[in-house]
Short mmCIF file of C-alpha atoms in Angstrom, two decimals:
data_model
loop_
_atom_site.label_atom_id
_atom_site.label_comp_id
_atom_site.label_asym_id
_atom_site.label_seq_id
_atom_site.Cartn_x
_atom_site.Cartn_y
_atom_site.Cartn_z
CA MET Q 1 39.61 6.67 -17.00
CA LEU Q 2 37.56 5.08 -19.66
CA TYR Q 3 35.75 2.92 -16.75
CA VAL Q 4 34.87 6.01 -14.67
CA GLU Q 5 33.51 7.53 -17.82
CA LEU Q 6 31.31 4.66 -18.80
CA ILE Q 7 30.06 4.22 -15.01
CA ALA Q 8 29.07 7.89 -15.33
CA GLN Q 9 27.17 7.54 -18.47
CA GLY Q 10 25.59 4.43 -17.11
CA LEU Q 11 24.34 6.26 -14.05
CA ILE Q 12 22.99 9.19 -16.26
CA GLN Q 13 21.05 6.67 -18.37
CA GLY Q 14 20.15 4.80 -15.09
CA SER Q 15 18.52 7.75 -13.43
CA ILE Q 16 16.32 8.22 -16.43
CA TYR Q 17 15.28 4.59 -16.22
CA ALA Q 18 14.84 5.00 -12.26
CA LEU Q 19 12.40 8.05 -12.98
CA ILE Q 20 10.37 5.87 -15.58
CA ALA Q 21 10.45 2.57 -13.49
CA LEU Q 22 9.52 4.19 -10.13
CA GLY Q 23 6.04 4.92 -11.35
CA LEU Q 24 5.43 1.51 -12.62
CA THR Q 25 6.91 0.13 -9.23
CA LEU Q 26 4.36 2.40 -7.13
CA VAL Q 27 1.52 1.35 -9.25
CA TYR Q 28 2.54 -2.40 -9.18
CA GLY Q 29 2.97 -2.24 -5.19
CA LEU Q 30 -0.61 -0.67 -4.84
CA LEU Q 31 -2.59 -2.22 -7.45
CA ARG Q 32 -0.65 -5.36 -8.73
CA ILE Q 33 -1.00 -4.50 -11.96
CA LEU Q 34 1.53 -3.79 -14.75
CA HIS Q 35 0.89 -0.41 -15.90
CA VAL Q 36 2.31 -0.51 -19.47
CA ALA Q 37 0.71 2.70 -20.37
CA HIS Q 38 2.77 4.49 -17.94
CA ALA Q 39 5.39 5.34 -20.62
CA ALA Q 40 2.69 7.42 -22.45
CA PHE Q 41 3.50 9.81 -19.48
CA PHE Q 42 7.02 10.10 -20.37
CA THR Q 43 6.11 10.93 -23.94
CA LEU Q 44 3.43 13.40 -22.82
CA GLY Q 45 5.95 15.06 -20.54
CA GLY Q 46 8.18 15.63 -23.54
CA TYR Q 47 5.47 17.15 -25.55
CA VAL Q 48 3.95 19.42 -22.84
CA GLY Q 49 7.71 20.38 -22.18
CA VAL Q 50 8.69 21.36 -25.57
CA VAL Q 51 5.57 23.02 -26.18
CA VAL Q 52 5.69 25.20 -23.00
CA ALA Q 53 9.41 25.66 -23.35
CA ASN Q 54 9.01 26.99 -26.95
CA GLN Q 55 6.24 29.38 -25.83
CA THR Q 56 7.71 30.79 -22.70
CA GLY Q 57 11.42 30.32 -23.24
CA SER Q 58 11.72 28.78 -19.83
CA LEU Q 59 12.72 25.32 -19.35
CA ALA Q 60 11.86 25.39 -15.82
CA ALA Q 61 8.19 26.19 -16.67
CA ALA Q 62 8.20 23.42 -18.97
CA ILE Q 63 9.21 21.07 -16.62
CA VAL Q 64 6.68 22.24 -14.03
CA ALA Q 65 3.97 22.14 -16.71
CA ALA Q 66 4.95 18.73 -17.78
CA MET Q 67 4.81 17.01 -14.32
CA ILE Q 68 1.66 18.64 -13.36
CA VAL Q 69 -0.15 17.70 -16.79
CA ALA Q 70 1.32 14.25 -16.51
CA GLY Q 71 0.50 13.83 -12.81
CA LEU Q 72 -3.39 14.87 -13.45
CA GLY Q 73 -3.34 12.44 -16.67
CA GLY Q 74 -2.15 9.58 -14.55
CA ILE Q 75 -5.00 10.37 -11.92
CA VAL Q 76 -7.35 10.41 -14.84
CA VAL Q 77 -6.29 7.18 -16.18
CA PHE Q 78 -6.48 5.51 -12.82
CA ARG Q 79 -9.90 6.78 -12.11
CA LEU Q 80 -11.31 5.86 -15.67
CA CYS Q 81 -9.39 3.16 -16.71
CA TYR Q 82 -8.16 0.85 -13.97
CA GLN Q 83 -10.55 1.48 -11.13
CA PRO Q 84 -13.43 0.12 -12.68
CA ILE Q 85 -11.80 -3.01 -13.68
CA LEU Q 86 -9.64 -3.56 -10.52
CA HIS Q 87 -11.59 -6.71 -9.37
CA GLN Q 88 -11.12 -8.67 -12.72
CA PRO Q 89 -8.14 -10.75 -12.98
CA PRO Q 90 -4.99 -9.14 -13.89
CA PHE Q 91 -4.71 -9.83 -17.19
CA VAL Q 92 -7.89 -7.70 -18.03
CA PRO Q 93 -6.11 -4.61 -16.59
CA LEU Q 94 -2.92 -5.44 -18.27
CA ILE Q 95 -4.57 -5.73 -21.82
CA ALA Q 96 -6.53 -2.39 -20.98
CA SER Q 97 -2.99 -0.75 -20.40
CA ILE Q 98 -1.47 -1.92 -23.37
CA GLY Q 99 -4.58 -0.76 -25.71
CA LEU Q 100 -4.23 2.52 -23.72
CA TYR Q 101 -0.48 2.78 -24.43
CA ILE Q 102 -1.19 2.44 -28.22
CA ALA Q 103 -4.13 4.67 -28.37
CA ALA Q 104 -2.00 7.15 -26.55
CA GLU Q 105 0.88 6.77 -29.18
CA GLU Q 106 -1.59 7.50 -31.92
CA LEU Q 107 -3.00 10.16 -29.96
CA PHE Q 108 0.21 11.95 -29.90
CA ARG Q 109 0.82 11.33 -33.50
CA ILE Q 110 -2.57 12.86 -34.49
CA VAL Q 111 -2.30 16.04 -32.18
CA PHE Q 112 1.32 16.70 -32.67
CA GLY Q 113 2.37 15.29 -36.03
CA PRO Q 114 4.35 12.38 -37.04
CA SER Q 115 7.71 13.77 -37.43
CA GLY Q 116 8.32 14.86 -33.96
CA LEU Q 117 8.90 18.39 -32.55
CA THR Q 118 12.09 20.10 -31.76
CA TYR Q 119 13.13 22.85 -29.11
CA LYS Q 120 13.65 26.54 -30.32
CA TYR Q 121 16.10 27.33 -27.72
CA ALA Q 122 18.98 25.41 -26.84
CA PHE Q 123 18.66 24.41 -23.02
CA LEU Q 124 21.32 23.10 -20.75
CA GLN Q 125 23.59 22.10 -23.79
CA GLY Q 126 26.71 23.49 -22.54
CA GLU Q 127 29.43 21.13 -21.00
CA VAL Q 128 30.88 20.78 -17.75
CA GLU Q 129 34.10 19.30 -16.88
CA LEU Q 130 34.74 17.40 -13.76
CA LEU Q 131 37.76 16.08 -12.20
CA GLY Q 132 39.64 17.18 -15.08
CA PHE Q 133 38.83 14.32 -17.46
CA LEU Q 134 35.02 14.05 -17.30
CA ARG Q 135 32.92 15.97 -19.61
CA PHE Q 136 29.20 16.26 -19.41
CA LYS Q 137 26.41 18.12 -20.77
CA THR Q 138 24.83 20.41 -18.24
CA GLY Q 139 21.71 18.42 -18.98
CA GLU Q 140 22.97 15.33 -18.24
CA LEU Q 141 24.09 16.46 -14.66
CA VAL Q 142 20.48 18.01 -14.32
CA VAL Q 143 19.13 14.50 -14.87
CA VAL Q 144 21.14 12.85 -12.20
CA PHE Q 145 21.02 15.41 -9.51
CA GLY Q 146 17.55 16.24 -10.29
CA SER Q 147 16.26 12.83 -9.88
CA ALA Q 148 18.39 12.07 -6.94
CA ALA Q 149 17.10 15.30 -5.29
CA ILE Q 150 13.34 14.46 -6.34
CA ILE Q 151 13.42 10.92 -5.18
CA GLY Q 152 15.23 11.77 -2.01
CA VAL Q 153 12.62 14.23 -1.04
CA LEU Q 154 9.96 11.76 -2.23
CA SER Q 155 11.41 9.04 0.37
CA LEU Q 156 11.41 11.70 3.05
CA LEU Q 157 7.83 12.47 2.59
CA GLN Q 158 6.94 8.70 2.38
CA THR Q 159 8.59 8.12 5.73
CA ARG Q 160 8.13 11.44 7.50
CA THR Q 161 4.41 12.46 6.76
CA ARG Q 162 1.01 11.08 7.64
CA ILE Q 163 0.22 10.75 4.04
CA GLY Q 164 3.47 8.90 3.04
CA VAL Q 165 2.82 6.51 5.97
CA ALA Q 166 -0.97 5.98 4.77
CA CYS Q 167 0.45 5.07 1.32
CA GLN Q 168 2.97 2.51 2.79
CA ALA Q 169 0.25 1.06 4.94
CA THR Q 170 -2.14 0.67 1.96
CA VAL Q 171 0.38 -1.11 0.18
CA SER Q 172 1.26 -3.22 3.03
CA ASP Q 173 -2.61 -4.43 3.50
CA PRO Q 174 -5.09 -2.48 1.66
CA GLN Q 175 -7.99 -3.79 3.41
CA MET Q 176 -6.96 -2.97 6.99
CA ALA Q 177 -5.71 0.52 5.62
CA GLU Q 178 -9.30 1.23 4.77
CA SER Q 179 -10.34 -0.09 8.19
CA PHE Q 180 -8.42 2.90 9.47
CA GLY Q 181 -10.29 5.51 7.26
CA ILE Q 182 -7.59 5.75 4.33
CA SER Q 183 -9.23 5.91 1.03
CA LEU Q 184 -7.94 3.62 -1.51
CA SER Q 185 -8.90 5.91 -4.13
CA ARG Q 186 -6.84 8.65 -2.73
CA VAL Q 187 -3.81 6.77 -2.34
CA GLY Q 188 -4.14 5.57 -5.82
CA ASP Q 189 -4.32 9.24 -6.96
CA ILE Q 190 -1.28 10.33 -5.13
CA ASN Q 191 0.64 7.08 -6.51
CA PHE Q 192 -0.44 7.87 -9.92
CA PHE Q 193 0.23 11.67 -9.71
CA VAL Q 194 3.73 11.14 -8.59
CA GLY Q 195 4.60 8.17 -10.78
CA SER Q 196 3.42 10.03 -13.87
CA ALA Q 197 4.87 13.28 -13.01
CA LEU Q 198 8.44 11.50 -12.46
CA ALA Q 199 8.01 9.92 -15.72
CA ALA Q 200 7.22 13.41 -17.37
CA PHE Q 201 10.30 14.80 -15.84
CA ALA Q 202 12.21 11.92 -17.42
CA GLY Q 203 10.60 12.69 -20.53
CA VAL Q 204 11.31 16.48 -20.66
CA MET Q 205 14.82 15.89 -19.81
CA VAL Q 206 15.53 13.08 -22.69
CA SER Q 207 13.64 15.27 -25.11
CA VAL Q 208 16.29 18.04 -24.29
CA LEU Q 209 19.19 16.19 -24.23
CA ASN Q 210 18.36 14.57 -27.77
CA ASN Q 211 16.45 17.93 -28.77
CA MET Q 212 13.51 15.55 -30.22
CA VAL Q 213 10.00 14.69 -29.11
CA GLU Q 214 8.16 11.87 -31.16
CA PRO Q 215 4.97 9.85 -30.47
CA THR Q 216 6.97 6.50 -30.27
CA MET Q 217 9.82 7.97 -27.78
CA GLY Q 218 8.02 5.90 -25.10
CA SER Q 219 8.08 2.45 -26.56
CA VAL Q 220 11.61 1.23 -25.81
CA PRO Q 221 11.48 2.86 -22.08
CA SER Q 222 8.00 1.17 -21.71
CA TYR Q 223 9.25 -2.29 -22.03
CA LYS Q 224 12.79 -1.48 -20.53
CA ALA Q 225 11.00 -0.21 -17.29
CA LEU Q 226 8.93 -3.37 -17.18
CA ALA Q 227 12.36 -5.18 -17.29
CA ILE Q 228 13.53 -3.13 -14.43
CA ILE Q 229 10.82 -3.65 -12.02
CA VAL Q 230 11.09 -7.43 -12.75
CA LEU Q 231 14.92 -7.15 -12.18
CA GLY Q 232 14.30 -5.28 -8.97
CA GLY Q 233 12.03 -7.56 -7.53
CA LEU Q 234 8.30 -6.41 -8.12
CA GLY Q 235 6.93 -3.82 -5.95
CA SER Q 236 10.14 -3.07 -4.12
CA VAL Q 237 11.21 0.48 -4.54
CA ARG Q 238 14.74 0.27 -3.59
CA GLY Q 239 15.23 -2.86 -5.88
CA THR Q 240 13.81 -0.61 -8.69
CA LEU Q 241 16.22 2.16 -8.08
CA VAL Q 242 19.38 -0.32 -7.98
CA ALA Q 243 18.03 -2.31 -10.95
CA ALA Q 244 17.76 0.83 -12.99
CA LEU Q 245 21.30 2.12 -12.23
CA VAL Q 246 22.77 -1.37 -12.74
CA LEU Q 247 20.89 -1.85 -16.23
CA GLY Q 248 22.34 1.70 -17.00
CA VAL Q 249 25.76 0.88 -16.32
CA VAL Q 250 25.53 -2.49 -17.86
CA GLU Q 251 24.46 -0.99 -21.10
CA SER Q 252 26.96 1.71 -21.03
CA PHE Q 253 29.70 -0.73 -20.67
CA GLY Q 254 27.94 -3.38 -23.19
CA THR Q 255 27.77 -1.10 -26.03
CA ILE Q 256 31.68 -0.39 -25.81
CA TYR Q 257 32.59 -4.35 -25.57
CA LEU Q 258 29.68 -5.92 -27.25
CA GLY Q 259 28.36 -2.98 -29.21
CA HIS Q 260 29.90 -4.24 -32.77
CA PHE Q 261 27.40 -7.39 -32.60
CA LEU Q 262 24.64 -6.62 -30.16
CA ASP Q 263 22.68 -3.15 -29.98
CA ARG Q 264 22.18 -1.46 -26.46
CA ASN Q 265 18.63 -2.80 -26.23
CA ALA Q 266 19.70 -6.10 -26.84
CA ILE Q 267 22.13 -6.06 -24.39
CA ALA Q 268 19.81 -4.87 -21.72
CA PHE Q 269 17.33 -7.77 -22.31
CA ALA Q 270 20.37 -10.27 -22.84
CA PHE Q 271 21.37 -8.95 -19.13
CA LEU Q 272 17.72 -9.27 -18.06
CA ILE Q 273 17.46 -12.85 -19.12
CA LEU Q 274 20.62 -13.87 -17.64
CA VAL Q 275 19.86 -12.51 -14.22
CA LEU Q 276 16.49 -13.92 -14.04
CA MET Q 277 18.00 -17.41 -15.05
CA TRP Q 278 20.02 -16.85 -11.88
CA ARG Q 279 17.51 -15.17 -9.74
CA PRO Q 280 13.90 -15.83 -11.01
CA GLN Q 281 12.52 -13.52 -8.07
CA GLY Q 282 14.53 -10.55 -9.20
CA LEU Q 283 17.46 -9.06 -7.53
CA PHE Q 284 15.54 -7.64 -4.51
CA ALA Q 285 12.44 -9.64 -4.03
CA ARG Q 286 10.22 -8.76 -1.15
CA SER Q 287 9.96 -11.49 1.46
CA MET L 1 -24.24 0.14 21.11
CA LEU L 2 -24.23 -2.55 18.63
CA ARG L 3 -27.12 -4.67 17.30
CA LEU L 4 -27.19 -7.34 14.60
CA GLU L 5 -30.68 -7.88 13.67
CA ARG L 6 -31.68 -11.12 11.41
CA PHE L 7 -27.97 -10.79 10.39
CA SER L 8 -26.51 -12.75 7.33
CA CYS L 9 -23.26 -12.32 5.75
CA GLY L 10 -20.90 -14.35 3.63
CA TYR L 11 -19.02 -14.22 0.12
CA GLY L 12 -21.06 -14.49 -3.02
CA LEU L 13 -23.11 -17.76 -2.68
CA PHE L 14 -21.55 -19.01 0.37
CA ARG L 15 -23.63 -17.86 3.52
CA ALA L 16 -21.09 -17.79 6.43
CA VAL L 17 -23.69 -16.68 9.18
CA SER L 18 -27.67 -16.82 9.12
CA GLU L 19 -30.20 -14.98 10.92
CA LEU L 20 -27.84 -13.98 13.85
CA GLU L 21 -29.50 -11.71 16.44
CA LEU L 22 -26.72 -10.10 18.72
CA GLU L 23 -26.77 -7.19 20.90
CA VAL L 24 -23.57 -5.62 22.39
CA PRO L 25 -24.64 -3.26 25.06
CA HIS L 26 -22.48 0.03 25.85
CA GLY L 27 -19.59 -0.57 28.27
CA THR L 28 -19.60 -4.32 28.24
CA ILE L 29 -17.68 -7.10 27.18
CA THR L 30 -19.46 -9.56 24.81
CA GLY L 31 -17.73 -12.89 23.78
CA LEU L 32 -18.60 -14.28 20.35
CA ILE L 33 -17.31 -17.89 20.70
CA GLY L 34 -17.62 -21.20 18.95
CA PRO L 35 -15.55 -23.68 16.96
CA ASN L 36 -13.49 -23.08 13.97
CA GLY L 37 -15.52 -22.12 10.85
CA ALA L 38 -18.53 -20.98 12.84
CA GLY L 39 -18.62 -17.70 11.17
CA LYS L 40 -17.19 -15.65 14.14
CA SER L 41 -14.53 -13.78 12.14
CA SER L 42 -16.91 -13.47 9.10
CA THR L 43 -19.27 -11.62 11.58
CA LEU L 44 -16.54 -9.26 12.62
CA MET L 45 -15.28 -8.52 9.30
CA CYS L 46 -18.78 -7.83 8.03
CA VAL L 47 -19.26 -5.40 10.90
CA ALA L 48 -16.06 -3.67 10.15
CA GLY L 49 -17.13 -3.47 6.35
CA HIS L 50 -15.37 -6.23 4.52
CA VAL L 51 -17.44 -8.91 4.03
CA ASN L 52 -20.91 -8.76 2.08
CA LEU L 53 -24.01 -8.39 4.56
CA LEU L 54 -26.61 -10.72 2.89
CA ALA L 55 -29.39 -9.71 4.93
CA GLY L 56 -30.78 -8.11 7.98
CA SER L 57 -29.28 -4.99 9.54
CA ILE L 58 -26.19 -3.61 11.23
CA VAL L 59 -27.37 -1.12 13.89
CA PHE L 60 -24.80 1.06 15.49
CA ASP L 61 -25.52 3.95 17.99
CA GLU L 62 -29.20 3.61 16.49
CA LEU L 63 -28.14 4.26 12.93
CA ASP L 64 -28.01 1.42 10.36
CA ILE L 65 -24.66 1.53 8.98
CA GLY L 66 -24.95 -1.85 6.71
CA GLY L 67 -24.43 0.44 3.63
CA LEU L 68 -21.49 2.40 4.73
CA PRO L 69 -18.08 1.61 3.54
CA ALA L 70 -15.22 0.46 5.93
CA THR L 71 -13.45 3.78 5.78
CA GLU L 72 -16.83 5.35 7.06
CA ARG L 73 -17.41 2.85 9.83
CA VAL L 74 -14.07 3.39 11.76
CA ARG L 75 -15.02 7.27 11.95
CA ARG L 76 -18.62 6.37 13.23
CA GLY L 77 -16.41 4.50 16.17
CA ILE L 78 -16.01 0.84 15.20
CA ALA L 79 -12.23 -0.40 15.14
CA ILE L 80 -11.22 -3.97 14.56
CA ALA L 81 -7.99 -5.93 15.60
CA PRO L 82 -8.43 -8.56 12.96
CA GLU L 83 -7.78 -12.31 13.00
CA GLY L 84 -4.20 -12.91 12.06
CA ARG L 85 -3.34 -9.33 13.54
CA ARG L 86 -2.69 -7.99 10.06
CA LEU L 87 -0.36 -5.38 10.96
CA PHE L 88 1.38 -3.18 8.75
CA LYS L 89 4.82 -5.18 8.55
CA ASP L 90 7.12 -2.96 6.98
CA LEU L 91 6.17 -0.21 9.16
CA SER L 92 7.64 0.71 12.74
CA VAL L 93 5.40 0.01 15.71
CA GLU L 94 5.04 3.57 15.73
CA ASP L 95 4.02 4.10 12.34
CA ASN L 96 1.40 1.30 12.95
CA LEU L 97 -0.25 3.49 15.67
CA ARG L 98 0.42 6.37 13.72
CA VAL L 99 -2.24 4.73 11.10
CA GLY L 100 -4.46 3.75 13.64
CA GLY L 101 -5.10 7.43 14.45
CA LEU L 102 -5.18 8.74 11.07
CA ILE L 103 -8.76 9.80 11.03
CA HIS L 104 -7.85 12.15 14.16
CA PRO L 105 -5.91 15.44 13.88
CA ALA L 106 -2.10 14.83 14.08
CA GLY L 107 -1.93 16.98 17.32
CA ARG L 108 -3.78 14.07 19.05
CA PHE L 109 -1.43 11.54 18.25
CA LYS L 110 1.06 11.83 21.38
CA ALA L 111 -1.92 11.72 24.02
CA ASP L 112 -3.47 8.75 22.37
CA ARG L 113 -0.26 6.79 21.92
CA ASP L 114 0.40 7.43 25.52
CA TYR L 115 -2.69 5.92 26.37
CA VAL L 116 -1.96 2.95 24.52
CA LEU L 117 1.54 2.66 25.85
CA SER L 118 -0.02 3.03 29.33
CA LEU L 119 -1.96 -0.19 28.78
CA PHE L 120 0.78 -2.11 26.89
CA PRO L 121 4.01 -0.64 28.19
CA ARG L 122 6.10 -3.32 26.35
CA LEU L 123 5.21 -1.59 23.13
CA GLY L 124 7.10 1.41 24.39
CA GLU L 125 10.24 -0.26 24.33
CA ARG L 126 9.60 -1.43 20.87
CA LEU L 127 8.39 1.58 18.89
CA GLY L 128 11.21 1.94 16.53
CA SER L 129 11.11 -1.77 15.64
CA LEU L 130 9.47 -3.06 12.70
CA ALA L 131 6.05 -4.91 13.27
CA ALA L 132 7.31 -7.73 11.65
CA ASN L 133 9.99 -8.25 14.18
CA LEU L 134 7.62 -8.47 17.25
CA SER L 135 7.01 -11.43 18.94
CA GLY L 136 3.53 -12.81 18.67
CA GLY L 137 2.10 -11.25 21.83
CA GLU L 138 3.54 -7.97 21.21
CA GLN L 139 2.09 -8.02 17.82
CA GLN L 140 -1.49 -8.70 19.28
CA MET L 141 -0.81 -5.68 21.76
CA LEU L 142 0.06 -3.73 18.81
CA SER L 143 -2.95 -4.83 16.77
CA ILE L 144 -5.23 -3.81 19.66
CA GLY L 145 -3.41 -0.43 20.37
CA ARG L 146 -3.54 0.34 16.55
CA ALA L 147 -7.41 0.00 16.78
CA LEU L 148 -7.48 1.89 19.83
CA MET L 149 -5.64 4.81 18.29
CA ALA L 150 -8.76 5.32 16.23
CA ARG L 151 -10.48 6.24 19.72
CA PRO L 152 -13.40 3.80 18.77
CA LYS L 153 -16.70 3.54 20.83
CA LEU L 154 -16.47 -0.38 20.05
CA ILE L 155 -13.70 -2.30 19.62
CA MET L 156 -13.75 -5.85 18.07
CA ILE L 157 -11.01 -8.36 18.78
CA ASP L 158 -10.67 -11.25 16.86
CA GLU L 159 -8.70 -14.64 18.50
CA LEU L 160 -7.17 -12.63 21.06
CA SER L 161 -5.35 -15.56 22.64
CA LEU L 162 -4.44 -17.51 19.40
CA GLY L 163 -1.09 -18.66 19.48
CA LEU L 164 0.04 -16.64 22.28
CA MET L 165 2.22 -17.57 25.36
CA PRO L 166 -0.11 -17.58 28.71
CA LYS L 167 1.59 -14.70 30.08
CA MET L 168 1.01 -12.54 27.26
CA VAL L 169 -2.62 -13.83 27.22
CA ASP L 170 -2.71 -12.44 30.80
CA LEU L 171 -1.38 -9.11 29.79
CA CYS L 172 -4.06 -8.79 26.79
CA TYR L 173 -7.02 -9.69 29.20
CA ASP L 174 -5.52 -7.19 31.77
CA ALA L 175 -5.69 -4.58 29.16
CA LEU L 176 -9.31 -5.32 28.16
CA LEU L 177 -10.53 -5.23 32.01
CA ARG L 178 -8.79 -1.78 32.16
CA LEU L 179 -10.38 -0.78 28.92
CA LYS L 180 -13.65 -1.72 30.14
CA GLN L 181 -13.04 0.48 33.34
CA ASP L 182 -12.55 3.42 31.05
CA GLY L 183 -15.88 2.88 29.30
CA MET L 184 -15.01 0.93 26.35
CA THR L 185 -17.30 -1.48 24.67
CA ILE L 186 -15.59 -4.64 23.50
CA LEU L 187 -16.84 -7.54 21.13
CA LEU L 188 -14.51 -10.31 21.56
CA VAL L 189 -14.08 -13.48 19.39
CA GLU L 190 -12.26 -16.42 20.84
CA GLN L 191 -11.82 -20.09 20.72
CA ASN L 192 -10.33 -20.21 24.34
CA THR L 193 -13.82 -20.08 25.95
CA ASP L 194 -12.50 -20.25 29.54
CA ARG L 195 -10.86 -17.00 29.12
CA VAL L 196 -13.72 -15.47 27.64
CA LEU L 197 -16.13 -16.65 30.12
CA SER L 198 -14.00 -15.01 33.00
CA VAL L 199 -14.21 -11.55 31.64
CA ALA L 200 -17.13 -11.28 29.59
CA ASP L 201 -20.70 -9.78 30.45
CA HIS L 202 -22.55 -11.84 27.66
CA VAL L 203 -21.72 -14.64 25.24
CA CYS L 204 -23.20 -15.78 22.19
CA VAL L 205 -22.28 -19.25 20.93
CA LEU L 206 -21.96 -19.48 17.13
CA GLU L 207 -22.12 -23.00 15.51
CA SER L 208 -22.01 -23.38 11.52
CA GLY L 209 -23.23 -19.78 11.30
CA HIS L 210 -26.06 -19.92 13.53
CA ALA L 211 -26.43 -18.71 17.11
CA VAL L 212 -27.06 -21.81 19.56
CA TRP L 213 -27.20 -20.02 22.59
CA SER L 214 -26.75 -16.51 23.95
CA GLY L 215 -27.11 -15.14 27.38
CA ASN L 216 -25.40 -13.90 30.58
CA ALA L 217 -21.90 -15.13 30.80
CA ALA L 218 -22.57 -16.32 34.12
CA ASP L 219 -25.51 -18.39 33.16
CA ALA L 220 -22.97 -19.94 30.51
CA ARG L 221 -20.62 -20.91 33.11
CA ASN L 222 -23.04 -22.67 35.24
CA ASP L 223 -25.16 -24.28 32.25
CA PRO L 224 -23.58 -27.76 32.32
CA THR L 225 -25.34 -28.69 28.96
CA LEU L 226 -23.84 -25.95 27.13
CA ALA L 227 -20.56 -26.33 28.60
CA ALA L 228 -20.39 -29.93 27.41
CA ALA L 229 -21.89 -29.40 24.19
CA TYR L 230 -20.28 -26.36 23.00
CA LEU L 231 -17.61 -24.79 25.25
CA GLY L 232 -15.33 -27.87 25.76
CA LEU L 233 -15.26 -27.09 29.44
CA HIS L 234 -14.71 -30.13 31.75
#
């Protein structure tokens, strides 16, 4: 019974990681840069969500608004911050990205204050019982099924639509994609929009579950998502999803069995180090 | 159709091709031949928009296209089957063809695909396979097919026969002749000069970035000094 519950809790946490890490993978796959500032869209999602929810009383409106604002913000970051320096060595965009993340955190502090915001209404706090012994917050189920649905729809779009196929072709060989009329800028826009919107969805859900949005809420997810995409084999979408869920479950077991001397994040990184010692290319490296 | 005038291209300070004059008339097959490193592939990639044009001009359909991005050149009617094929390996054969035809409305896909399959029936049996799993010959067919999906006026094919079994080379060359009958203009880069001379109308011989001979393929076939010096014919 305990195991089932731990696995379920791990999958909930893992879905949140997956939502955040997918955007990083999309950007890495396309541009080969580590988009550290990605976690700022997780935080941005949380802030837009709480502000819209408190104004309108509707969580659905908050989620949609957060995803759209973050998605557009992602496009702006791509066009203004990354595109002009893409031809530079990879550490240049990496440093720009770290700087951007720090600036974003400070911006949130200036605009929304250092102490964080809370929801005026209690969303999704009810409890649901499954199988007679598993109890979840409604919000936790929304996270798991919502992310599964969104990711499922995205993967269908990617394989079944012309735009999706164009994005895959661009990741595979950008120069040839251009030779068939695909604009790298537009594919970049799509990837940044989708990735940032997913992170924003995660940001809203985490802030609802914790009833708290604060400027630094993105920092732990930011480096954990980096760990996940390395674990998943850089650039592999499937690897990222599996790695996110595995990490969630490992953390959930770890906090029970090792929690008295290692905290949650230490467990996550100890696991990452162990896996990379065994498979330096990650669990699902692309050939 | 395509005219290169005092054409020089390269990467940074490195000049791959200097002062090349090349004319590819409408409806013909033009062969660009020469040894490894002569600048043949650089020439094609520059016409496609991926290598810097250092001097001179690229005139296509009486318009100078030297300043256009690659995405625009394919819309004007230039498609490439590049060196090394460079297929989208994680995509199926059908999706590779789909990407080839992205500049056209989705409604045209089936008809265009069927035209490619009539040229290369083998691809029809492999539509669902990943491009990475095709044989070398099938990959070359797909690379040409993908370029044809753009419905180009000019198709540029790089190293058509490299690494292919002779039977596959035959199939590809048969397809070229059929394309020519259908009115296509073809610029063909090859190291396999016998093959080129058998189908080409015109040839240009490049060596170390300079054109050392150009003219009718028939004249090239009958020119013993050319054959001995540049073409490795016996």
